[in-house]
Coordinates of C-alpha atoms in Angstrom, one line a residue:
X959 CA -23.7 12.9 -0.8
X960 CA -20.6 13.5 -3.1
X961 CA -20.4 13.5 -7.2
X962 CA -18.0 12.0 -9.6
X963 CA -16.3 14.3 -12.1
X964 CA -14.0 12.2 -15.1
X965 CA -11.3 14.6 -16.4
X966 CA -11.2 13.5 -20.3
X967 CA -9.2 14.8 -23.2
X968 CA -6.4 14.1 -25.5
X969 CA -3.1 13.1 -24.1
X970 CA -0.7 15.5 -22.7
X971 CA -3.2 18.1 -22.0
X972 CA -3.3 18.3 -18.3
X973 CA -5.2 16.3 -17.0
X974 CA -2.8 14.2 -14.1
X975 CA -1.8 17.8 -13.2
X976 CA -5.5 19.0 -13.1
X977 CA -6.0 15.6 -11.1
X978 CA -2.9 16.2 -8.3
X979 CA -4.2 19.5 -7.6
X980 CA -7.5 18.9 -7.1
X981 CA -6.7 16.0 -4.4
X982 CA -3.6 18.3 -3.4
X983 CA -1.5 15.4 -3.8
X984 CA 1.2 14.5 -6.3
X985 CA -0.4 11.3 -6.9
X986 CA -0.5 10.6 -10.5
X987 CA 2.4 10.2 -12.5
X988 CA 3.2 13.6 -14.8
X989 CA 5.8 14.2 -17.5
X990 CA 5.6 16.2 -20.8
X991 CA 5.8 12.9 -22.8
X992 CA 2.1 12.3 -23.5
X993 CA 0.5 9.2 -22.7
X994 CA 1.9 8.6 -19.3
X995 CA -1.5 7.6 -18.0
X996 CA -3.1 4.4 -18.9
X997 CA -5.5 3.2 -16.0
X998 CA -8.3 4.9 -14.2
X999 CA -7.1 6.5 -11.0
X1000 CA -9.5 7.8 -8.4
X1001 CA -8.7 10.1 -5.5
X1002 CA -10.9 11.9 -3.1
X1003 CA -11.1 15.7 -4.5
X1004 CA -11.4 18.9 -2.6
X1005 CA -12.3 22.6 -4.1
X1006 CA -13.0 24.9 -1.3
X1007 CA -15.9 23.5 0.8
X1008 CA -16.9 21.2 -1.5
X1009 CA -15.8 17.3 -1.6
X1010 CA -16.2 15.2 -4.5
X1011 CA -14.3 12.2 -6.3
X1012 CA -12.6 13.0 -9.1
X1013 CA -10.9 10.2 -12.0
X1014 CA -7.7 10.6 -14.0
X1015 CA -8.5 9.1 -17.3
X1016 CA -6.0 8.2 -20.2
X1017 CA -5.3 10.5 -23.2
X1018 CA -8.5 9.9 -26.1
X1019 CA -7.1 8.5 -29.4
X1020 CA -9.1 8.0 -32.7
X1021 CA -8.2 4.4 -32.3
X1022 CA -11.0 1.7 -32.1
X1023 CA -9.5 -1.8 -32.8
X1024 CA -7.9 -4.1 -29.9
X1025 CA -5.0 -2.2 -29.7
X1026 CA -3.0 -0.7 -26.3
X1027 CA -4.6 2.6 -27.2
X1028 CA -7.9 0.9 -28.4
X1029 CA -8.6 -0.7 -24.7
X1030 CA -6.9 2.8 -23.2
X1031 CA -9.8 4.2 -24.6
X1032 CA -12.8 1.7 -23.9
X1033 CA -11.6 2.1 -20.3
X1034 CA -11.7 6.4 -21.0
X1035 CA -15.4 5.5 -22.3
X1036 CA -16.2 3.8 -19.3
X1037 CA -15.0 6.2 -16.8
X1038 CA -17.4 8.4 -18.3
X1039 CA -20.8 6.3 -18.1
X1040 CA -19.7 6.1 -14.8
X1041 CA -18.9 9.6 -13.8
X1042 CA -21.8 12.3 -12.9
X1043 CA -20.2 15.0 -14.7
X1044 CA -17.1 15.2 -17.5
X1045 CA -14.1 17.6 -17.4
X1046 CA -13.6 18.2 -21.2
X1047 CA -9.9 19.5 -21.4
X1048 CA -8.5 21.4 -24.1
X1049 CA -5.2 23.0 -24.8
X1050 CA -5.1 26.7 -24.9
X1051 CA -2.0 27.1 -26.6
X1052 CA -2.8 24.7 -29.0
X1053 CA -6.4 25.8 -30.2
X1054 CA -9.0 23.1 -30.8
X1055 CA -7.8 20.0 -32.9
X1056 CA -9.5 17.9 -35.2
X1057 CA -9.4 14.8 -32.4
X1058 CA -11.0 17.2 -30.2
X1059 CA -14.2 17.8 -32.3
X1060 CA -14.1 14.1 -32.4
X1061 CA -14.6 13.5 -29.1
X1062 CA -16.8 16.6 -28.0
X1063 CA -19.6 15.0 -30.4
X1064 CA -18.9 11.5 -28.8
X1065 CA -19.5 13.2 -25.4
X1066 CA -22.7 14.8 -26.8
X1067 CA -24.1 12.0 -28.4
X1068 CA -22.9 9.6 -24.7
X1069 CA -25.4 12.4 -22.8
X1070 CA -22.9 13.3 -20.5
X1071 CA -23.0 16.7 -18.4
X1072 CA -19.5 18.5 -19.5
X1073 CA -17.8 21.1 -18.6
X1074 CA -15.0 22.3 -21.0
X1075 CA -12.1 23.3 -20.0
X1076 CA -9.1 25.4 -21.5
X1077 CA -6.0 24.1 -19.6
X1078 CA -2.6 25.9 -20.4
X1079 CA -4.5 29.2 -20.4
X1080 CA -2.6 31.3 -18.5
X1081 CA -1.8 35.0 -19.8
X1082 CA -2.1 35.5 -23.3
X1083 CA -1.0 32.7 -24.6
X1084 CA -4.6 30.8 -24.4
X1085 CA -6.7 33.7 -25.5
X1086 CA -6.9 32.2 -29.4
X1087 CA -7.6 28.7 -28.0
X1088 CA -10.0 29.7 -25.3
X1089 CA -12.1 31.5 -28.0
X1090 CA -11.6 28.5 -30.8
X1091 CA -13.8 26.3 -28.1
X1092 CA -16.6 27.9 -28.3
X1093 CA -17.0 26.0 -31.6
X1094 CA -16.9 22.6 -30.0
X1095 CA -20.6 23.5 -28.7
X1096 CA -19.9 22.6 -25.1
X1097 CA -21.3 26.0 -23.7
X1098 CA -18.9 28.9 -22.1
X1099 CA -14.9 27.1 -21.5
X1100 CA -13.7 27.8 -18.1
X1101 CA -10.1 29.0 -18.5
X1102 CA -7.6 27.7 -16.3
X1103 CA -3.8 26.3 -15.5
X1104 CA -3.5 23.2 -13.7
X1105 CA 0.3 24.0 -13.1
X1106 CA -0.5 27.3 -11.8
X1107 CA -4.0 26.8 -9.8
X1108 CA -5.6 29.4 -11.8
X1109 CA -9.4 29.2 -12.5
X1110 CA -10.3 26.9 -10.2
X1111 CA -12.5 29.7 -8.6
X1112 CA -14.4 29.7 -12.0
X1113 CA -14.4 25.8 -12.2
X1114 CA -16.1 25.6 -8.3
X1115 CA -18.9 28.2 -9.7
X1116 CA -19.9 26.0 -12.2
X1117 CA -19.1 22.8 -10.2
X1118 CA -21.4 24.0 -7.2
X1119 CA -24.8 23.9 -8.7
X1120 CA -24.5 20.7 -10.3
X1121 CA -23.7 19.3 -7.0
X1122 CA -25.9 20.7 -5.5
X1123 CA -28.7 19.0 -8.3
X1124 CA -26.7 15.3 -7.0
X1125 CA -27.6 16.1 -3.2
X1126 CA -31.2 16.9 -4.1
X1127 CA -31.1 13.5 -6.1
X1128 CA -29.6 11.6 -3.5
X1129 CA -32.2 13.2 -0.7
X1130 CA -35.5 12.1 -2.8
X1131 CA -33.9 8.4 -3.6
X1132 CA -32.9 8.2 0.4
X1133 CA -35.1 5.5 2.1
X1134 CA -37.1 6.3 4.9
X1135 CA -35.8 6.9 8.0
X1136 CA -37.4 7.5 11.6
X1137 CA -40.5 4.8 11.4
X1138 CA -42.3 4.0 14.3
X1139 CA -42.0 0.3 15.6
X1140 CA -43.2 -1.6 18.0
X1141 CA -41.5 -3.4 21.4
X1142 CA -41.7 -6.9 19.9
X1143 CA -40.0 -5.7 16.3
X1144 CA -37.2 -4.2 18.3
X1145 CA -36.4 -6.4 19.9
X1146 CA -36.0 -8.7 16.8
X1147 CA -34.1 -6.1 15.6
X1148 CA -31.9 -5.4 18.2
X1149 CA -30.8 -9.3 18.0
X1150 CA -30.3 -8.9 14.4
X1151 CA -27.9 -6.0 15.2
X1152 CA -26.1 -7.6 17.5
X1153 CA -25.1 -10.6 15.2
X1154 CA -23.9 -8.0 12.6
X1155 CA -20.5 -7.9 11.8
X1156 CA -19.1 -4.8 12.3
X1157 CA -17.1 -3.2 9.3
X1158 CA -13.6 -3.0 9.8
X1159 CA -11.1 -0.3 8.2
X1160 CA -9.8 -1.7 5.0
X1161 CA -7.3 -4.0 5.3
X1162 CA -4.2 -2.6 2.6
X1163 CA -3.0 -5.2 0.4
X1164 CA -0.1 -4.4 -2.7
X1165 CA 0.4 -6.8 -5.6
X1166 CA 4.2 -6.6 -6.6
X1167 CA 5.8 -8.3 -9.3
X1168 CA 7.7 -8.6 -12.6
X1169 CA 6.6 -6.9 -15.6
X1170 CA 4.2 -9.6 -17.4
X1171 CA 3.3 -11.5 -13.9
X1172 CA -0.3 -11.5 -14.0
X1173 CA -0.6 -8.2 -11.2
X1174 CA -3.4 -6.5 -13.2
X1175 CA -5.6 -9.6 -14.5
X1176 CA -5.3 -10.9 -11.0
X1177 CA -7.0 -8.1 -9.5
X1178 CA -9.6 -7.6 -11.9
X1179 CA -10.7 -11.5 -11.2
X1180 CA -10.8 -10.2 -7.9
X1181 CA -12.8 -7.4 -8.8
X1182 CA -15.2 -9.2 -10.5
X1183 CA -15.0 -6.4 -13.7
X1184 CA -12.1 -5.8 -15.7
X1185 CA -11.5 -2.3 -13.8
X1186 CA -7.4 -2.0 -14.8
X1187 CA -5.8 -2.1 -18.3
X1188 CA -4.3 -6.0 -19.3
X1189 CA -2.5 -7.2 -22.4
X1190 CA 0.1 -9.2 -23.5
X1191 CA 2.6 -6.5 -23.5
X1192 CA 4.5 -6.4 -20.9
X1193 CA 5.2 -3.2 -18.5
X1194 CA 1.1 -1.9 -19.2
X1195 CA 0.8 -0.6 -15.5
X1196 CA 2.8 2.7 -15.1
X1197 CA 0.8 4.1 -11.9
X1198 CA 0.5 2.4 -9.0
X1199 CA -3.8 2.1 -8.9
X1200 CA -5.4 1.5 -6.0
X1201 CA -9.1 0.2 -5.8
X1202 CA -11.6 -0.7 -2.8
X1203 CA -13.3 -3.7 -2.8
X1204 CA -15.1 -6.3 -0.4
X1205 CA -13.4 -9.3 -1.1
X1206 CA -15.3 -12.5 0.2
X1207 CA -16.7 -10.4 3.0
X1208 CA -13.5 -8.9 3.7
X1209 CA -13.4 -4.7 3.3
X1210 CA -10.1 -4.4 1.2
X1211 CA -8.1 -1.8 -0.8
X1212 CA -5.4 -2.9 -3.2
X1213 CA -2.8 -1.7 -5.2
X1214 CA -1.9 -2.2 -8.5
X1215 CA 2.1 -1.8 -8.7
X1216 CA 4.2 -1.1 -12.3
X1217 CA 6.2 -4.0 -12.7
X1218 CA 9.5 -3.7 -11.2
X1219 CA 12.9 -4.4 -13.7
X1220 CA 16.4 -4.6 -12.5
X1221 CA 17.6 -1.6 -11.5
X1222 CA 20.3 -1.6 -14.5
X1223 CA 17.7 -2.0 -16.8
X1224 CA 15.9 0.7 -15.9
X1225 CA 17.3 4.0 -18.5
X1226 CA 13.8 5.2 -19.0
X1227 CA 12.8 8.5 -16.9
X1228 CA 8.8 7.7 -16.8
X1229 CA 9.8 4.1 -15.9
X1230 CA 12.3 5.3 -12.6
X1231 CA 8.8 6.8 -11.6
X1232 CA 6.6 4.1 -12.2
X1233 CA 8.9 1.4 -10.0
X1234 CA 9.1 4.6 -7.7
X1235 CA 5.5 4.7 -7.0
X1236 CA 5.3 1.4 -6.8
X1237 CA 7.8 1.1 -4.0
X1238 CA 5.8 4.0 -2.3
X1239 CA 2.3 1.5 -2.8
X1240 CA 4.7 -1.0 -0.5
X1241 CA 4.9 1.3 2.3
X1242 CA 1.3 2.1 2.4
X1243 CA 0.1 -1.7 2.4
X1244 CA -0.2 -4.0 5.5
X1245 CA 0.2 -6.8 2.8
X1246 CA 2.4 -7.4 0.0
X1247 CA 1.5 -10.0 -2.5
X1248 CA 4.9 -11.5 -4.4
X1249 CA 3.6 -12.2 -7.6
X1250 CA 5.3 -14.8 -9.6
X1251 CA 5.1 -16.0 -13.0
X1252 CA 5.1 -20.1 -12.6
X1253 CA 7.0 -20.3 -16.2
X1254 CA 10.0 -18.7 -14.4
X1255 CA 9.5 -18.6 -11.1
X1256 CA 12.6 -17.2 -7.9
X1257 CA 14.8 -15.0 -10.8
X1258 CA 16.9 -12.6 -9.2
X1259 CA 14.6 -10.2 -9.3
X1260 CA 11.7 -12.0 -7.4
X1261 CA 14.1 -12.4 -5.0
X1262 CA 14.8 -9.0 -4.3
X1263 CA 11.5 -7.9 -4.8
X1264 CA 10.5 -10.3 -1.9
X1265 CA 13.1 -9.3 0.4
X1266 CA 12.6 -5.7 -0.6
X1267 CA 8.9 -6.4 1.4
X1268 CA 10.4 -8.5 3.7
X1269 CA 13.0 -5.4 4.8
X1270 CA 10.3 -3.0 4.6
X1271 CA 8.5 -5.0 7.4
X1272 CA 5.2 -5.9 5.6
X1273 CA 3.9 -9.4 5.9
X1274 CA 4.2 -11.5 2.9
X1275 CA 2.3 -13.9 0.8
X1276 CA 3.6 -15.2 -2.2
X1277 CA 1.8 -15.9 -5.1
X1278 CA 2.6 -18.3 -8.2
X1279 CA 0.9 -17.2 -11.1
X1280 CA -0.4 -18.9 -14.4
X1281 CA -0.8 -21.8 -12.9
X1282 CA -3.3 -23.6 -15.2
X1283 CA -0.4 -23.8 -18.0
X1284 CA 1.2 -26.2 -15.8
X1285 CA 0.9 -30.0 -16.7
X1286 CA 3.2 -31.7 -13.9
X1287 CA 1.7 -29.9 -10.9
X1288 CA 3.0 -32.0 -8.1
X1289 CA 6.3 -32.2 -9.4
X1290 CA 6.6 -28.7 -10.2
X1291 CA 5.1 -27.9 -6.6
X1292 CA 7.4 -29.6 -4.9
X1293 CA 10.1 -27.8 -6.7
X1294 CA 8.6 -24.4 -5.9
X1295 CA 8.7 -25.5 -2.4
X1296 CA 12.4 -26.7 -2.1
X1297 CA 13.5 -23.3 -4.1
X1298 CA 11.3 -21.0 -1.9
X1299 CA 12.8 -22.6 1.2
X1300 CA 16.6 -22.6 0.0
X1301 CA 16.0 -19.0 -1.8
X1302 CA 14.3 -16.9 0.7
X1303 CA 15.4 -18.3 4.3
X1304 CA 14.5 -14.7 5.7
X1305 CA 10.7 -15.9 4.7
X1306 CA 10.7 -19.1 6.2
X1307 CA 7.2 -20.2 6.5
X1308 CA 5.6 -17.3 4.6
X1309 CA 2.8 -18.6 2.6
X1310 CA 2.8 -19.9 -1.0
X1311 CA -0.5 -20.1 -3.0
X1312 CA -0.8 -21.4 -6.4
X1313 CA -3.2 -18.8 -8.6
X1314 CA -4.6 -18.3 -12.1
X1315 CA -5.6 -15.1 -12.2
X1316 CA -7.4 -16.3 -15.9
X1317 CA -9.6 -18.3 -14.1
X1318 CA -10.0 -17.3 -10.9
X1319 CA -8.6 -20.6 -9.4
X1320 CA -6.7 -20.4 -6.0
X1321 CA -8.2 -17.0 -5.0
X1322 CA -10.2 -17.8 -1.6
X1323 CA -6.8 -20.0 -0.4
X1324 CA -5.2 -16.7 -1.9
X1325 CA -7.7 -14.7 0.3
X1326 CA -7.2 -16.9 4.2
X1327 CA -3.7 -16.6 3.2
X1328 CA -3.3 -12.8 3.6
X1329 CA -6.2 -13.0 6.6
X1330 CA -3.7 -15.2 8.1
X1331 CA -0.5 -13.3 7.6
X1332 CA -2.1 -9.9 8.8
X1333 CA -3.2 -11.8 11.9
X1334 CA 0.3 -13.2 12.4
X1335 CA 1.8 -9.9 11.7
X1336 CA -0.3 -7.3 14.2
X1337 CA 0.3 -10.7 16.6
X1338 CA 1.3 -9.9 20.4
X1339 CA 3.1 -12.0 23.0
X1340 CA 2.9 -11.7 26.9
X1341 CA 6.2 -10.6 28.5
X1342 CA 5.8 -14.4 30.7
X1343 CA 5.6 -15.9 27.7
X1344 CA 8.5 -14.1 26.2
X1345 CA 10.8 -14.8 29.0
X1346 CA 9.5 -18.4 30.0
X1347 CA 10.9 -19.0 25.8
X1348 CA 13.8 -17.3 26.1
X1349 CA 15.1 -19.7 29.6
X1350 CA 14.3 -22.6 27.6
X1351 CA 16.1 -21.6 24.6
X1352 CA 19.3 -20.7 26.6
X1353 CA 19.3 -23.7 28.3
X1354 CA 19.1 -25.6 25.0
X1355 CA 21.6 -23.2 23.3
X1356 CA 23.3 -21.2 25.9
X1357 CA 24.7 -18.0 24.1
X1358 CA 28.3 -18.0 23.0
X1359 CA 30.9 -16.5 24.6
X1360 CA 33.5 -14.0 22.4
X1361 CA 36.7 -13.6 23.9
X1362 CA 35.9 -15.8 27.0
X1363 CA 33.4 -13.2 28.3
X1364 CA 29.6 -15.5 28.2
X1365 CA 26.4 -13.4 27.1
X1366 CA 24.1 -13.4 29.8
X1367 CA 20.5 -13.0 28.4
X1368 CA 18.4 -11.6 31.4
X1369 CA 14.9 -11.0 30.3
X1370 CA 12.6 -10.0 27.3
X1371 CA 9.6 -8.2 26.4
X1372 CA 7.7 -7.2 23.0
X1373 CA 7.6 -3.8 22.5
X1374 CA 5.9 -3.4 18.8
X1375 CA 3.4 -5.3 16.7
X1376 CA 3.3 -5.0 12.5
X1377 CA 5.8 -5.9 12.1
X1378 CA 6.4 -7.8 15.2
X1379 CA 9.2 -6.0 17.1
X1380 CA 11.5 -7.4 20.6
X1381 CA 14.0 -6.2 23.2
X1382 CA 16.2 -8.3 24.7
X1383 CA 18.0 -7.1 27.6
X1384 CA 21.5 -8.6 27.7
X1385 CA 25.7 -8.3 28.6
X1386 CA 27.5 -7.6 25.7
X1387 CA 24.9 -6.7 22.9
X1388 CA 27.4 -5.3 20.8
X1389 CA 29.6 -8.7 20.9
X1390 CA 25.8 -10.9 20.0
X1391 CA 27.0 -13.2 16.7
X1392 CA 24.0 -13.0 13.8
X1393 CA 24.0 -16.6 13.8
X1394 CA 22.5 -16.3 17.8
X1395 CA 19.9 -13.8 16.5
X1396 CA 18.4 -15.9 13.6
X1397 CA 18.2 -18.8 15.7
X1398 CA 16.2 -16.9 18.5
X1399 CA 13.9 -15.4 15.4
X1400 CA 13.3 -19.0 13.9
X1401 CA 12.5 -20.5 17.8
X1402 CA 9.8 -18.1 17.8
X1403 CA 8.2 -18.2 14.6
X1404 CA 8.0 -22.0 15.6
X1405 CA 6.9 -21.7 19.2
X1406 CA 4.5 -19.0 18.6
X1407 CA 3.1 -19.9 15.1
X1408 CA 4.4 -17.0 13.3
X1409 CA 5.7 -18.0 10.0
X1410 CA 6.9 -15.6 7.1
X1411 CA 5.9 -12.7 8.8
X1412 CA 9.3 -10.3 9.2
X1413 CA 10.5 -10.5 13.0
X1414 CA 12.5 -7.5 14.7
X1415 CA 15.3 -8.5 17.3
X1416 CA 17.3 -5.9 19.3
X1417 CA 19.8 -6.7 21.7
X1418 CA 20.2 -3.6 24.4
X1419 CA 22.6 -3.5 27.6
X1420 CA 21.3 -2.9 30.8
X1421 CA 24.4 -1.7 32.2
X1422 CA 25.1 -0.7 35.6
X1423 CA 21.7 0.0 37.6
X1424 CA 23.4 0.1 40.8
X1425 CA 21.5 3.6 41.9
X1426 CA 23.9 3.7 44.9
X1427 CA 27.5 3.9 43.0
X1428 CA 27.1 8.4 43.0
X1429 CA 25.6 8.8 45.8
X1430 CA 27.4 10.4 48.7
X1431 CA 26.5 9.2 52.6
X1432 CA 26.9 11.1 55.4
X1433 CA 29.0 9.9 57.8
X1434 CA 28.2 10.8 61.9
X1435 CA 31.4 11.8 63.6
X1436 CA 31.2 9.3 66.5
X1437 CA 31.3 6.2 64.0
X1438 CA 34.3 8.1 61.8
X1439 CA 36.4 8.7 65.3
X1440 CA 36.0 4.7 66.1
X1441 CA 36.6 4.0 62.1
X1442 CA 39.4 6.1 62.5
X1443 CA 40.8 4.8 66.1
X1444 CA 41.1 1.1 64.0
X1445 CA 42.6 2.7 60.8
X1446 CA 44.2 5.6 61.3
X1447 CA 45.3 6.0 57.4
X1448 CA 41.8 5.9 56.2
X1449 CA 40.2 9.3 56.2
X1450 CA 36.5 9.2 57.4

């Protein structure tokens, strides 16, 4: 049994760099702006022996009202109902501040355990601040420096008897185990086991998209709860969040991406980071959801976003968003479906799921979708398949031949699965057109059923496998004195 601990505070006073060190990962986004975190990012913690989850929070301003900072900080409130204990941070050099009175009595009067820490405390500099918080009321502060890993001896001292309280908790609220049954109720229970389904490992899904596409609301209506930050600014998401869920039955983690500009648009230092981390989400997922936003759908950028998933090898769904605004459905449908097709021939076949993430409509055709694209994509073929294809594609469409010399395909074989990935053995795989190669990918995403899902092709010689051509034989000198009788030029 494991804790929560929420790290809270005002901005910009350590606590994404408290957070990376104690998962011992650079995970959340830090720079010496404040406010860089908005959303609620768990990770699984680790201080010496003990293991616990631990929650970035966003800064704490004295703002109330519907405002960006207004929700930041409902979501900061929540994060600490939820949590088991709360990480009060301070900073040393600065003393204690008015806003940090403030919230010490809001986490008095909320009843949460806190500990408070001094962060930035390092040498003399935090000495005034670190004795300024005893007036907050919070008991004895815990000096430390995230940047510097100091005092996290003091911080597991305090941390270890609290846990210890949770796992005495958890142990007196554990059901009972080890009952005594008899042969006709385990038997009845033994059938029930074995119609179980057994839970699988999460299956990784990222949302990417334009700023403003609907990424955040979409998951939430997923979610059930409204669990990441939304508005009607764009560019809200700066982290790339991920979450677990069970999504119709289906164990899933997803991740929340920053919304991703053109690249000459991009000026902004903290925003470099953002799309950053949201290209590192991509590599991560199984999945990647192309979010669009049906008022604009296919701009440049959703096309490079797309085939930015599509290079990367990730099977891909895409997603058109906002669709209750539409009036003319079928009309605008059938558009979507000629610009998808014309726009993203690398693609062909991939999914395309109309979605209002307001409303929740489209989600469970959203849902089979990505079931069926991971299938297609960890999807294997038999090597007599393979090659059975491959002489009826040749004979239809025998390869061309460059210079006069003809391409003899002689056999092939899958060699890789997500994404799916083929060798085919062949003459002259240097002189093999592109044009040959896509129309070999698009006979099997038809013959096999494996639309959308990105398809790997390599052409390799066989060369010379004569084993004979180095080898030197032995000649016995009664058959070279004949040989050499009929040809007496030739040396034996």
């Amino acid at each position: 049994m494991t804790f929560t601990l929420a790290i809270v505070g005002r901005p910009n006073v350590g606590k994404s760099t408290l957070f990376n060190r104690l998962v011992g990962r650079k995970l959340a986004l830090v720079d010496d702006q404040p406010g860089v975190t908005r959303d609620l990012r768990e990770g699984d913690a680790k201080l010496f022996d003990m293991r616990f989850t631990v929650i970035d929070t966003a800064g704490l301003e004295e703002v109330t009202d519907d405002s960006l900072q207004g929700r930041m900080r409902r979501l900061t409130e929540r994060a600490v109902d939820m949590a088991d204990i709360c990480l009060f941070l301070i900073d040393g050099r600065m003393g204690v501040t008015p806003t940090d009175e403030v919230f010490a009595d809001i986490l008095r009067r909320r009843g949460a355990k806190v500990i408070l820490g001094v962060n930035k405390a390092e040498g003399k500099a935090g000495d005034g601040g670190a004795i300024e918080a005893w007036s907050l009321g919070l008991g004895e502060p815990v000096r430390m420096s995230a940047e510097h890993g100091e005092g996290m001896d003091d911080l597991y001292h305090i941390l270890r008897p609290l846990a210890a309280d949770f796992v005495e908790r958890a142990v007196a609220d554990a059901p009972v185990v080890d009952v005594d049954v008899s042969d006709e109720e385990a038997e009845e229970e033994a059938d029930l086991e074995a119609h179980k389904p057994t839970l699988a490992k999460p299956l990784q899904i990222a949302v990417i998209g334009r700023p403003n596409a609907g990424k955040s609301t979409l998951i939430n209506k997923i979610l059930g709860f409204d669990r990441l930050l939304t508005g009607p600014e764009a560019g809200i998401t700066r982290d790339a969040i991920s979450v677990r869920t069970e999504w119709l039955g289906t164990p899933t983690r997803i991740f929340d991406t920053a919304g991703m500009r053109k690249k000459a648009r991009i000026s902004d230092k903290l925003e470099k980071l953002s799309v950053a981390d949201g290209i590192r989400a991509v590599r991560f997922a199984e999945v990647v959801v192309v979010l669009l936003d049906v008022e604009i759908p296919f701009e440049v950028q959703d096309l490079r976003i797309a085939d930015f998933a599509e290079t990367e090898g990730r099977a891909v769904v895409v997603a058109v968003n906002k669709w209750d605004l539409e009036d003319e459905k079928q009309e605008k449908l059938a558009e979507l479906k000629e610009m998808f097709e014309r726009l993203l021939p690398q693609l062909r076949g991939a999914p395309m799921i109309t979605v209002s993430a307001k409303t929740g409509r489209g989600l469970d055709r959203l849902h089979a979708a990505i079931l069926k694209a991971h299938d297609v994509w960890n999807r294997r073929i038999t090597t007599a398949r393979l090659n059975t294809w491959l002489g009826a594609m040749t004979e239809a469409h025998p390869p061309p031949a460059p210079g006069g010399r003809r391409i003899k395909l002689r056999y092939m074989t899958q060699v890789k699965t997500r994404p799916p990935g083929f060798i085919v053995m062949c003459s002259h795989p240097d002189m093999m057109p592109e044009s040959y190669k896509r129309y070999l990918v698009n006979g099997l995403r038809d013959h096999f059923d494996m639309p959308g899902t990105p398809i790997r092709i390599t052409f390799r010689g066989q060369g010379d496998k004569n084993p004979y051509r180095e080898r030197k034989f032995h000649t016995p000198s009664r058959l070279r004195k004949h040989m050499a009788s009929k040809d007496p030029d030739q040396k034996w």
